[in-house]
Amino acid sequence: IRNHFMPQLNSFEIYSFTTLNQIHKDYIFKIWNNEYPINLAFESLQDTENYLNGLIDAKHFFAVDENNQMRAWAVIFERDYEKWFALIVDSELHQIGLGRKILNRLKTFSTELNGWVIDHEKDTKANGEPYRSPLAFYMKNDFNLLPETRLELDKISAVKINWRE
């Protein structure tokens, strides 16, 4: 159920960091576990730290609302000589343009972005709601689908997407 009061896009600021403090890490743990499928959840804050510590040349982005609350997180990083990204927006804020605003910021830091996207509706979030694939969102934002490149693991089935300037 959506709030009757939907925040306006211009009420969000996007801040970027190369070093994270504990408040950032706690937020990443929370939004990751709230918004991603339950099978991808971090069991502990240490799992989150281990993931973050494994990212090479990472630059983190946080969307902060007028109450100074973090409401979205994104990261760009190096993997296999390519620029990769992850993006998570609080589901209460979907469809106001915040994801697009963050993506556009990420695009200013690279001429290419790669990501894994779950392209099915079979997963469930921790709160019991179905996980909705964001694939259509990325297609609307100039990403290309690379259907021949898939990530098939016990925890995730995803397809690679790519954006080039």
Backbone as ProteinMPNN parsed JSONL, in Angstrom:
{"seq_chain_A": "IRNHFMPQLNSFEIYSFTTLNQIHKDYIFKIWNNEYPINLAFESLQDTENYLNGLIDAKHFFAVDENNQMRAWAVIFERDYEKWFALIVDSELHQIGLGRKILNRLKTFSTELNGWVIDHEKDTKANGEPYRSPLAFYMKNDFNLLPETRLELDKISAVKINWRE", "coords_chain_A": {"N_chain_A": [[0.856, -1.18, 0.0], [0.623, 2.118, -0.909], [1.78, 5.279, 0.358], [-0.405, 8.078, 0.841], [0.835, 10.411, 0.556], [3.212, 11.124, -1.636], [6.635, 11.442, -1.961], [8.309, 14.135, -3.637], [10.374, 14.083, -6.535], [12.371, 16.058, -6.647], [12.919, 16.468, -4.011], [14.926, 14.874, -3.159], [18.339, 14.327, -2.509], [21.41, 13.274, -3.946], [24.159, 11.661, -2.747], [27.635, 10.911, -2.916], [30.152, 8.48, -2.08], [33.396, 7.155, -1.406], [34.352, 5.861, 0.722], [32.815, 4.107, 3.327], [30.784, 4.68, 6.218], [29.649, 3.325, 9.402], [26.895, 3.769, 9.574], [26.146, 3.954, 6.881], [26.743, 1.305, 6.069], [25.007, -0.168, 7.692], [22.585, 0.716, 6.622], [22.756, -0.244, 3.959], [22.734, -3.014, 4.458], [20.126, -3.199, 5.503], [18.389, -2.185, 3.376], [19.067, -3.881, 1.291], [18.286, -6.388, 2.311], [15.555, -5.889, 2.656], [14.569, -5.319, 0.077], [15.633, -7.006, -1.95], [15.29, -10.409, -3.238], [14.518, -12.934, -0.794], [16.246, -15.093, -0.81], [18.664, -13.981, -1.461], [19.462, -12.607, 0.707], [21.538, -10.996, 3.157], [22.936, -12.646, 5.885], [24.105, -11.548, 8.088], [25.545, -8.499, 9.405], [28.235, -8.702, 9.01], [28.383, -10.294, 6.723], [27.477, -8.459, 4.862], [29.532, -6.553, 5.031], [31.644, -8.158, 4.078], [30.843, -8.555, 1.419], [30.877, -5.863, 0.487], [33.571, -5.232, 0.92], [34.721, -6.787, -1.007], [34.319, -5.472, -3.366], [35.801, -3.817, -6.064], [37.408, -0.744, -6.465], [35.191, 0.841, -5.674], [32.413, 3.086, -5.806], [30.013, 4.632, -3.981], [26.545, 5.509, -3.82], [24.002, 7.403, -2.337], [20.615, 8.09, -2.003], [18.999, 10.653, -0.427], [16.352, 11.761, 1.571], [14.184, 14.642, 2.324], [14.063, 14.568, 5.044], [16.488, 13.753, 5.795], [16.874, 11.033, 5.562], [18.166, 7.974, 4.362], [17.17, 6.559, 1.323], [17.676, 5.106, -0.926], [20.232, 3.146, -2.521], [23.179, 2.872, -4.419], [25.872, 1.446, -6.299], [28.919, 1.661, -8.083], [31.446, -0.278, -9.6], [34.529, -2.085, -10.286], [34.797, -5.054, -12.201], [36.235, -7.829, -13.575], [37.57, -6.239, -15.485], [35.571, -4.564, -16.347], [33.009, -2.051, -15.909], [30.724, -2.259, -13.374], [27.473, -2.271, -11.766], [25.18, -1.835, -9.004], [21.863, -1.297, -7.87], [19.488, -0.196, -5.612], [16.309, 0.763, -4.741], [14.135, 1.998, -2.313], [11.103, 0.328, -2.092], [8.759, 1.74, -1.608], [9.141, 4.023, -2.98], [9.18, 3.571, -5.661], [8.649, 4.342, -9.09], [8.615, 7.144, -9.09], [10.648, 8.337, -10.343], [13.096, 8.291, -9.114], [14.921, 6.132, -9.291], [15.732, 6.397, -11.979], [16.936, 8.917, -11.817], [19.138, 8.352, -10.164], [20.457, 6.402, -11.721], [21.148, 8.0, -13.931], [23.021, 9.629, -12.706], [24.998, 7.714, -12.098], [25.788, 7.083, -14.68], [27.293, 9.278, -15.375], [29.775, 8.762, -14.44], [30.97, 6.807, -15.895], [31.497, 5.268, -19.091], [30.237, 3.017, -19.622], [28.066, 0.577, -18.216], [27.443, -2.377, -16.411], [25.261, -4.986, -15.336], [23.606, -7.454, -13.267], [20.395, -8.763, -13.634], [17.476, -9.929, -12.216], [15.224, -11.751, -14.047], [12.683, -12.776, -13.875], [9.6, -13.646, -12.156], [9.582, -15.214, -9.858], [10.614, -15.117, -7.316], [10.573, -14.256, -3.782], [10.265, -11.576, -1.464], [11.63, -10.679, 1.793], [9.484, -9.779, 3.334], [7.412, -11.251, 2.403], [6.175, -10.388, 0.109], [5.938, -10.556, -3.506], [8.955, -10.539, -5.459], [9.543, -8.124, -7.761], [10.651, -8.122, -11.035], [13.112, -5.855, -12.18], [13.653, -5.516, -14.853], [12.23, -4.296, -17.047], [12.333, -1.615, -16.305], [15.102, -1.073, -16.6], [15.366, -1.471, -19.345], [13.861, 0.649, -20.307], [15.573, 2.646, -19.662], [17.684, 2.744, -21.422], [19.349, 0.486, -21.383], [20.838, -2.518, -22.628], [19.762, -5.815, -23.229], [21.469, -8.777, -22.609], [20.937, -11.653, -23.506], [22.297, -14.048, -23.832], [24.13, -14.162, -21.849], [24.132, -15.285, -18.755], [23.564, -15.557, -15.225], [23.513, -18.239, -13.327], [22.872, -19.538, -10.45], [22.535, -21.297, -7.281], [21.248, -19.475, -5.603], [20.367, -17.408, -7.252], [18.93, -16.455, -10.361], [19.718, -14.793, -13.163], [20.003, -12.256, -15.721], [22.407, -10.685, -17.839], [22.769, -7.17, -18.182], [23.541, -4.251, -20.111], [24.803, -0.979, -20.518], [25.905, 1.456, -22.76], [27.613, 4.463, -23.467]], "CA_chain_A": [[0.0, 0.0, 0.0], [1.43, 3.344, -1.027], [1.373, 6.469, 1.108], [-1.139, 9.072, 0.061], [1.8, 11.478, 0.296], [4.374, 10.591, -2.331], [7.671, 12.473, -2.035], [8.645, 14.656, -4.959], [11.721, 13.726, -6.946], [13.342, 17.118, -6.336], [13.182, 16.513, -2.573], [16.011, 13.928, -2.879], [19.718, 14.638, -2.889], [22.229, 12.074, -4.119], [25.515, 11.87, -2.241], [28.511, 9.793, -3.265], [31.226, 8.195, -1.136], [34.265, 6.017, -1.694], [34.531, 5.196, 2.018], [31.524, 4.006, 4.018], [30.78, 4.605, 7.679], [28.778, 2.247, 9.894], [25.504, 4.103, 9.237], [25.975, 3.523, 5.487], [26.75, -0.16, 5.999], [23.746, -0.622, 8.293], [21.524, 0.994, 5.654], [22.888, -1.192, 2.837], [22.237, -4.29, 4.987], [18.666, -3.098, 5.646], [17.667, -2.064, 2.107], [19.341, -5.118, 0.544], [17.436, -7.468, 2.832], [14.143, -5.541, 2.467], [14.136, -5.178, -1.315], [16.053, -8.123, -2.8], [14.675, -11.692, -2.847], [14.989, -13.445, 0.499], [17.357, -16.029, -1.019], [19.896, -13.204, -1.61], [19.644, -11.812, 1.927], [22.722, -11.115, 3.994], [22.547, -13.17, 7.195], [24.661, -10.706, 9.153], [26.247, -7.304, 8.96], [29.558, -9.131, 8.537], [28.21, -10.722, 5.329], [27.398, -7.217, 4.084], [30.905, -6.029, 5.0], [32.446, -9.015, 3.198], [30.443, -8.218, 0.049], [31.361, -4.524, 0.171], [35.033, -5.27, 0.88], [35.121, -7.471, -2.227], [34.104, -4.618, -4.53], [37.035, -3.141, -6.46], [37.271, 0.645, -6.905], [33.756, 1.119, -5.509], [31.888, 4.415, -5.504], [28.658, 4.406, -3.473], [25.615, 6.627, -3.968], [22.838, 7.31, -1.467], [19.57, 9.099, -2.172], [18.583, 11.08, 0.905], [15.135, 12.581, 1.478], [14.213, 15.933, 3.025], [14.229, 14.287, 6.477], [17.85, 13.235, 5.922], [16.823, 9.573, 5.62], [18.599, 7.293, 3.149], [16.031, 5.857, 0.727], [18.161, 4.287, -2.042], [21.684, 2.958, -2.558], [23.746, 2.32, -5.649], [27.333, 1.349, -6.287], [29.611, 1.255, -9.311], [32.692, -0.944, -9.225], [35.218, -2.827, -11.345], [34.785, -6.521, -12.149], [36.701, -8.402, -14.842], [37.926, -5.124, -16.39], [34.358, -3.873, -16.78], [32.351, -1.252, -14.868], [29.48, -2.881, -12.957], [26.699, -1.471, -10.82], [23.995, -2.362, -8.324], [20.968, -0.193, -7.517], [18.312, -0.602, -4.833], [15.465, 1.886, -4.332], [13.049, 1.64, -1.403], [9.938, 0.043, -2.946], [7.744, 2.783, -1.422], [9.481, 5.157, -3.839], [9.237, 3.189, -7.066], [7.817, 5.042, -10.073], [8.609, 8.614, -8.998], [11.793, 8.812, -11.114], [14.315, 8.279, -8.307], [15.855, 5.17, -9.891], [16.282, 7.02, -13.191], [17.828, 10.0, -11.386], [20.378, 7.734, -9.678], [21.127, 5.811, -12.891], [21.751, 9.078, -14.71], [24.236, 10.034, -11.979], [26.008, 6.661, -12.308], [26.251, 7.169, -16.066], [28.271, 10.363, -15.517], [31.063, 8.274, -13.95], [31.468, 5.723, -16.73], [30.915, 5.197, -20.438], [29.605, 1.703, -19.716], [27.634, -0.034, -16.96], [26.954, -3.743, -16.531], [24.583, -5.457, -14.131], [22.796, -8.677, -13.292], [19.003, -8.446, -13.323], [16.549, -11.061, -12.133], [14.293, -11.528, -15.168], [11.486, -13.605, -13.667], [8.796, -13.202, -11.005], [9.427, -16.403, -9.022], [11.221, -14.927, -6.0], [9.799, -13.569, -2.749], [11.04, -10.73, -0.563], [11.555, -11.084, 3.202], [8.17, -9.452, 3.888], [6.422, -12.127, 1.797], [5.711, -9.857, -1.18], [6.719, -11.044, -4.641], [10.006, -9.668, -5.984], [9.215, -7.717, -9.133], [11.841, -7.93, -11.859], [13.288, -4.482, -12.66], [14.172, -5.547, -16.222], [11.556, -3.299, -17.899], [12.889, -0.319, -15.902], [16.411, -0.887, -17.224], [15.188, -1.361, -20.796], [13.394, 2.025, -20.547], [16.68, 3.547, -19.376], [18.723, 2.583, -22.441], [20.201, -0.685, -21.216], [20.634, -3.611, -23.569], [19.676, -7.149, -22.655], [22.428, -9.733, -23.18], [20.285, -12.904, -23.071], [23.215, -15.188, -23.875], [24.991, -14.108, -20.664], [23.276, -15.491, -17.591], [24.108, -15.985, -13.945], [22.617, -19.293, -12.833], [23.4, -20.085, -9.205], [21.471, -21.773, -6.392], [20.546, -18.344, -4.994], [19.918, -16.374, -8.186], [18.889, -16.646, -11.811], [19.686, -13.423, -13.659], [20.543, -12.003, -17.053], [23.28, -9.506, -17.87], [22.363, -5.991, -18.926], [24.668, -3.373, -20.401], [24.571, 0.345, -21.088], [27.098, 2.13, -23.283], [27.389, 5.857, -23.85]], "C_chain_A": [[0.903, 1.244, 0.0], [0.871, 4.437, -0.117], [0.506, 7.347, 0.231], [-0.227, 10.254, -0.245], [3.032, 10.866, -0.341], [5.42, 11.697, -2.437], [7.935, 12.895, -3.481], [10.11, 14.348, -5.261], [12.747, 14.779, -6.54], [13.615, 17.253, -4.841], [14.302, 15.552, -2.172], [17.34, 14.486, -3.35], [20.461, 13.318, -3.019], [23.654, 12.42, -3.709], [26.358, 10.662, -2.617], [29.693, 9.709, -2.304], [32.098, 7.073, -1.682], [34.564, 5.235, -0.418], [33.198, 5.227, 2.754], [31.724, 4.033, 5.526], [29.774, 3.529, 8.109], [27.308, 2.515, 9.569], [25.208, 3.689, 7.788], [25.843, 2.01, 5.394], [25.459, -0.741, 6.582], [22.591, -0.417, 7.314], [21.578, 0.024, 4.476], [22.359, -2.559, 3.261], [20.706, -4.29, 5.014], [17.963, -3.07, 4.285], [17.877, -3.308, 1.248], [18.368, -6.206, 1.0], [15.947, -7.169, 2.69], [13.697, -5.675, 1.02], [14.55, -6.319, -2.236], [15.326, -9.397, -2.371], [15.33, -12.242, -1.58], [16.178, -14.389, 0.328], [18.689, -15.306, -1.25], [20.252, -12.437, -0.337], [21.004, -12.059, 2.572], [22.265, -11.61, 5.358], [23.022, -12.274, 8.326], [25.279, -9.458, 8.544], [27.627, -7.656, 8.432], [29.481, -9.625, 7.092], [28.16, -9.499, 4.407], [28.791, -6.619, 3.929], [31.767, -6.835, 4.034], [32.133, -8.721, 1.735], [31.056, -6.877, -0.356], [32.888, -4.493, 0.044], [35.554, -5.954, -0.374], [34.954, -6.641, -3.483], [35.374, -3.816, -4.816], [36.701, -1.738, -6.974], [35.811, 1.12, -6.817], [33.489, 2.586, -5.21], [30.409, 4.209, -5.171], [27.839, 5.684, -3.579], [24.41, 6.378, -3.069], [21.88, 8.44, -1.807], [19.005, 9.379, -0.79], [17.384, 12.01, 0.757], [15.259, 13.849, 2.325], [14.338, 15.765, 4.535], [15.593, 13.682, 6.78], [17.892, 11.718, 6.108], [17.295, 8.986, 4.289], [17.431, 6.462, 2.617], [16.417, 5.01, -0.481], [19.68, 4.227, -1.959], [22.063, 2.404, -3.914], [25.255, 2.281, -5.498], [27.802, 1.059, -7.704], [30.974, 0.725, -8.893], [33.269, -1.668, -10.43], [35.068, -4.325, -11.115], [35.216, -7.016, -13.532], [36.929, -7.318, -15.9], [36.71, -4.442, -16.999], [33.817, -3.074, -15.599], [30.974, -1.87, -14.617], [28.754, -1.972, -11.973], [25.653, -2.347, -10.137], [23.184, -1.143, -7.897], [19.771, -0.761, -6.769], [17.585, 0.658, -4.371], [14.373, 1.328, -3.415], [11.769, 1.469, -2.225], [8.795, 1.035, -2.748], [7.948, 3.937, -2.402], [9.603, 4.779, -5.312], [8.28, 4.064, -7.871], [7.664, 6.54, -9.828], [9.79, 9.207, -9.773], [13.111, 8.775, -10.358], [15.355, 7.311, -8.882], [16.52, 5.742, -11.13], [17.283, 8.119, -12.823], [19.175, 9.433, -10.925], [21.152, 7.12, -10.849], [21.822, 6.882, -13.719], [23.015, 9.602, -14.03], [25.341, 8.99, -12.194], [26.626, 6.778, -13.697], [27.261, 8.295, -16.272], [29.664, 9.919, -15.078], [31.671, 7.199, -14.837], [30.827, 5.808, -18.106], [30.198, 3.878, -20.642], [29.215, 1.243, -18.318], [27.088, -1.419, -17.26], [26.28, -4.143, -15.229], [23.92, -6.797, -14.364], [21.385, -8.288, -12.885], [18.2, -9.74, -13.297], [15.441, -10.79, -13.143], [13.075, -12.44, -15.095], [10.785, -13.111, -12.406], [8.582, -14.355, -10.016], [9.91, -16.21, -7.589], [10.321, -14.11, -5.077], [10.745, -12.741, -1.887], [10.811, -11.192, 0.881], [10.185, -10.825, 3.805], [7.051, -10.291, 3.273], [5.888, -11.639, 0.459], [6.539, -10.46, -2.316], [7.796, -10.025, -5.033], [9.67, -9.389, -7.438], [10.505, -7.459, -9.907], [11.928, -6.475, -12.327], [13.732, -4.409, -14.129], [13.539, -4.472, -17.11], [12.076, -1.889, -17.581], [14.225, -0.073, -16.606], [16.294, -0.75, -18.742], [14.725, 0.065, -21.153], [14.514, 3.048, -20.351], [17.924, 3.223, -20.2], [19.722, 1.464, -22.196], [19.852, -1.712, -22.287], [20.632, -4.922, -22.803], [20.684, -8.036, -23.368], [21.962, -11.139, -22.804], [21.203, -14.118, -23.074], [24.139, -15.226, -22.661], [24.122, -14.142, -19.418], [24.098, -15.882, -16.378], [23.108, -16.988, -13.39], [23.283, -19.953, -11.627], [22.229, -20.588, -8.359], [20.605, -20.612, -5.901], [19.921, -17.386, -5.992], [19.949, -16.881, -9.625], [18.703, -15.257, -12.405], [20.321, -13.339, -15.037], [21.397, -10.734, -16.988], [22.631, -8.403, -18.695], [23.586, -5.089, -19.087], [24.175, -2.057, -20.958], [25.904, 0.878, -21.56], [26.698, 3.521, -23.728], [27.219, 5.998, -25.352]], "O_chain_A": [[1.816, 1.374, 0.815], [-0.331, 4.509, 0.141], [0.664, 7.36, -0.99], [-0.476, 11.011, -1.184], [3.806, 10.175, 0.321], [5.125, 12.777, -2.949], [7.798, 12.104, -4.413], [10.962, 14.351, -4.373], [13.86, 14.442, -6.137], [14.451, 18.063, -4.439], [14.605, 15.419, -0.986], [17.451, 15.041, -4.443], [20.18, 12.362, -2.296], [24.27, 13.341, -4.246], [25.869, 9.533, -2.638], [30.17, 10.719, -1.787], [31.607, 6.154, -2.338], [34.982, 4.079, -0.477], [32.531, 6.261, 2.795], [32.696, 3.487, 6.049], [29.128, 2.904, 7.269], [26.555, 1.575, 9.315], [24.145, 3.138, 7.502], [24.947, 1.495, 4.726], [24.891, -1.686, 6.034], [21.72, -1.278, 7.19], [20.539, -0.477, 4.044], [21.618, -3.196, 2.512], [20.07, -5.26, 4.601], [17.036, -3.848, 4.058], [16.959, -3.74, 0.55], [17.714, -6.857, 0.185], [15.145, -8.1, 2.61], [12.572, -6.098, 0.756], [13.863, -6.574, -3.225], [14.801, -9.461, -1.259], [16.519, -12.044, -1.333], [17.027, -14.48, 1.214], [19.74, -15.947, -1.238], [21.236, -11.698, -0.312], [21.542, -13.165, 2.539], [21.32, -11.069, 5.932], [22.417, -12.242, 9.397], [25.503, -9.375, 7.336], [28.137, -7.003, 7.522], [30.409, -9.402, 6.315], [28.728, -9.506, 3.315], [29.186, -6.226, 2.831], [32.533, -6.264, 3.259], [33.038, -8.646, 0.904], [31.679, -6.767, -1.412], [33.431, -3.815, -0.829], [36.699, -5.734, -0.77], [35.396, -7.05, -4.557], [35.95, -3.21, -3.912], [35.818, -1.571, -7.815], [35.276, 1.715, -7.752], [34.227, 3.237, -4.47], [29.65, 3.677, -5.981], [28.363, 6.791, -3.446], [23.864, 5.275, -3.041], [22.278, 9.602, -1.89], [18.588, 8.467, -0.076], [17.39, 12.925, -0.066], [16.287, 14.099, 2.954], [14.682, 16.717, 5.235], [15.829, 13.167, 7.873], [18.813, 11.181, 6.724], [16.881, 9.438, 3.221], [16.779, 5.746, 3.377], [15.584, 4.273, -1.01], [20.328, 5.118, -1.41], [21.355, 1.574, -4.484], [25.835, 2.991, -4.677], [27.163, 0.305, -8.437], [31.579, 1.224, -7.945], [32.605, -1.844, -11.452], [35.194, -4.809, -9.99], [34.613, -6.649, -14.54], [36.53, -7.465, -17.055], [36.811, -3.813, -18.052], [34.119, -3.369, -14.443], [30.161, -1.988, -15.534], [29.331, -1.035, -11.421], [25.296, -3.426, -10.61], [23.743, -0.088, -7.599], [19.121, -1.696, -7.238], [18.164, 1.511, -3.698], [13.764, 0.302, -3.719], [11.392, 2.37, -2.974], [7.942, 1.166, -3.626], [7.037, 4.734, -2.629], [10.076, 5.578, -6.121], [7.229, 4.471, -7.377], [6.702, 7.149, -10.296], [9.927, 10.427, -9.857], [14.142, 9.183, -10.895], [16.539, 7.642, -8.948], [17.728, 5.594, -11.316], [18.342, 8.237, -13.438], [20.227, 9.975, -11.262], [22.365, 7.3, -10.953], [22.957, 6.694, -14.158], [23.973, 9.978, -14.706], [26.491, 9.35, -12.446], [27.831, 6.595, -13.871], [28.013, 8.272, -17.247], [30.639, 10.632, -15.32], [32.774, 6.725, -14.563], [29.737, 6.359, -18.258], [29.617, 3.638, -21.701], [29.938, 1.485, -17.352], [26.365, -1.617, -18.237], [26.675, -3.698, -14.151], [23.701, -7.217, -15.5], [21.194, -7.566, -11.906], [18.242, -10.536, -14.235], [14.798, -9.741, -13.109], [12.509, -12.826, -16.118], [11.31, -12.266, -11.68], [7.518, -14.458, -9.406], [9.643, -17.052, -6.733], [9.435, -13.38, -5.523], [11.875, -13.146, -1.614], [9.916, -11.992, 1.154], [9.754, -11.561, 4.693], [5.877, -10.079, 3.577], [5.222, -12.39, -0.253], [7.696, -10.83, -2.119], [7.584, -8.816, -4.951], [9.531, -10.309, -8.244], [11.347, -6.67, -9.479], [10.944, -5.92, -12.815], [14.144, -3.346, -14.594], [14.252, -3.802, -17.857], [12.24, -1.068, -18.483], [14.453, 1.009, -17.146], [17.045, 0.008, -19.354], [15.141, 0.62, -22.17], [14.413, 4.182, -20.82], [19.055, 3.401, -19.747], [20.825, 1.487, -22.742], [18.726, -1.765, -22.782], [21.397, -5.113, -21.858], [20.745, -8.046, -24.598], [22.517, -11.754, -21.893], [20.925, -15.108, -22.397], [24.855, -16.207, -22.458], [23.463, -13.161, -19.072], [25.18, -16.458, -16.493], [21.989, -16.626, -13.027], [24.148, -20.816, -11.775], [21.069, -20.334, -8.683], [19.386, -20.741, -5.795], [19.03, -16.62, -5.626], [20.845, -17.616, -10.04], [17.675, -14.614, -12.192], [21.067, -14.222, -15.459], [21.14, -9.833, -16.189], [22.034, -8.647, -19.744], [24.535, -5.155, -18.306], [23.248, -2.018, -21.768], [26.911, 0.772, -20.86], [25.62, 3.741, -24.28], [27.021, 7.107, -25.849]]}, "name": "protein", "num_of_chains": 1, "seq": "IRNHFMPQLNSFEIYSFTTLNQIHKDYIFKIWNNEYPINLAFESLQDTENYLNGLIDAKHFFAVDENNQMRAWAVIFERDYEKWFALIVDSELHQIGLGRKILNRLKTFSTELNGWVIDHEKDTKANGEPYRSPLAFYMKNDFNLLPETRLELDKISAVKINWRE"}
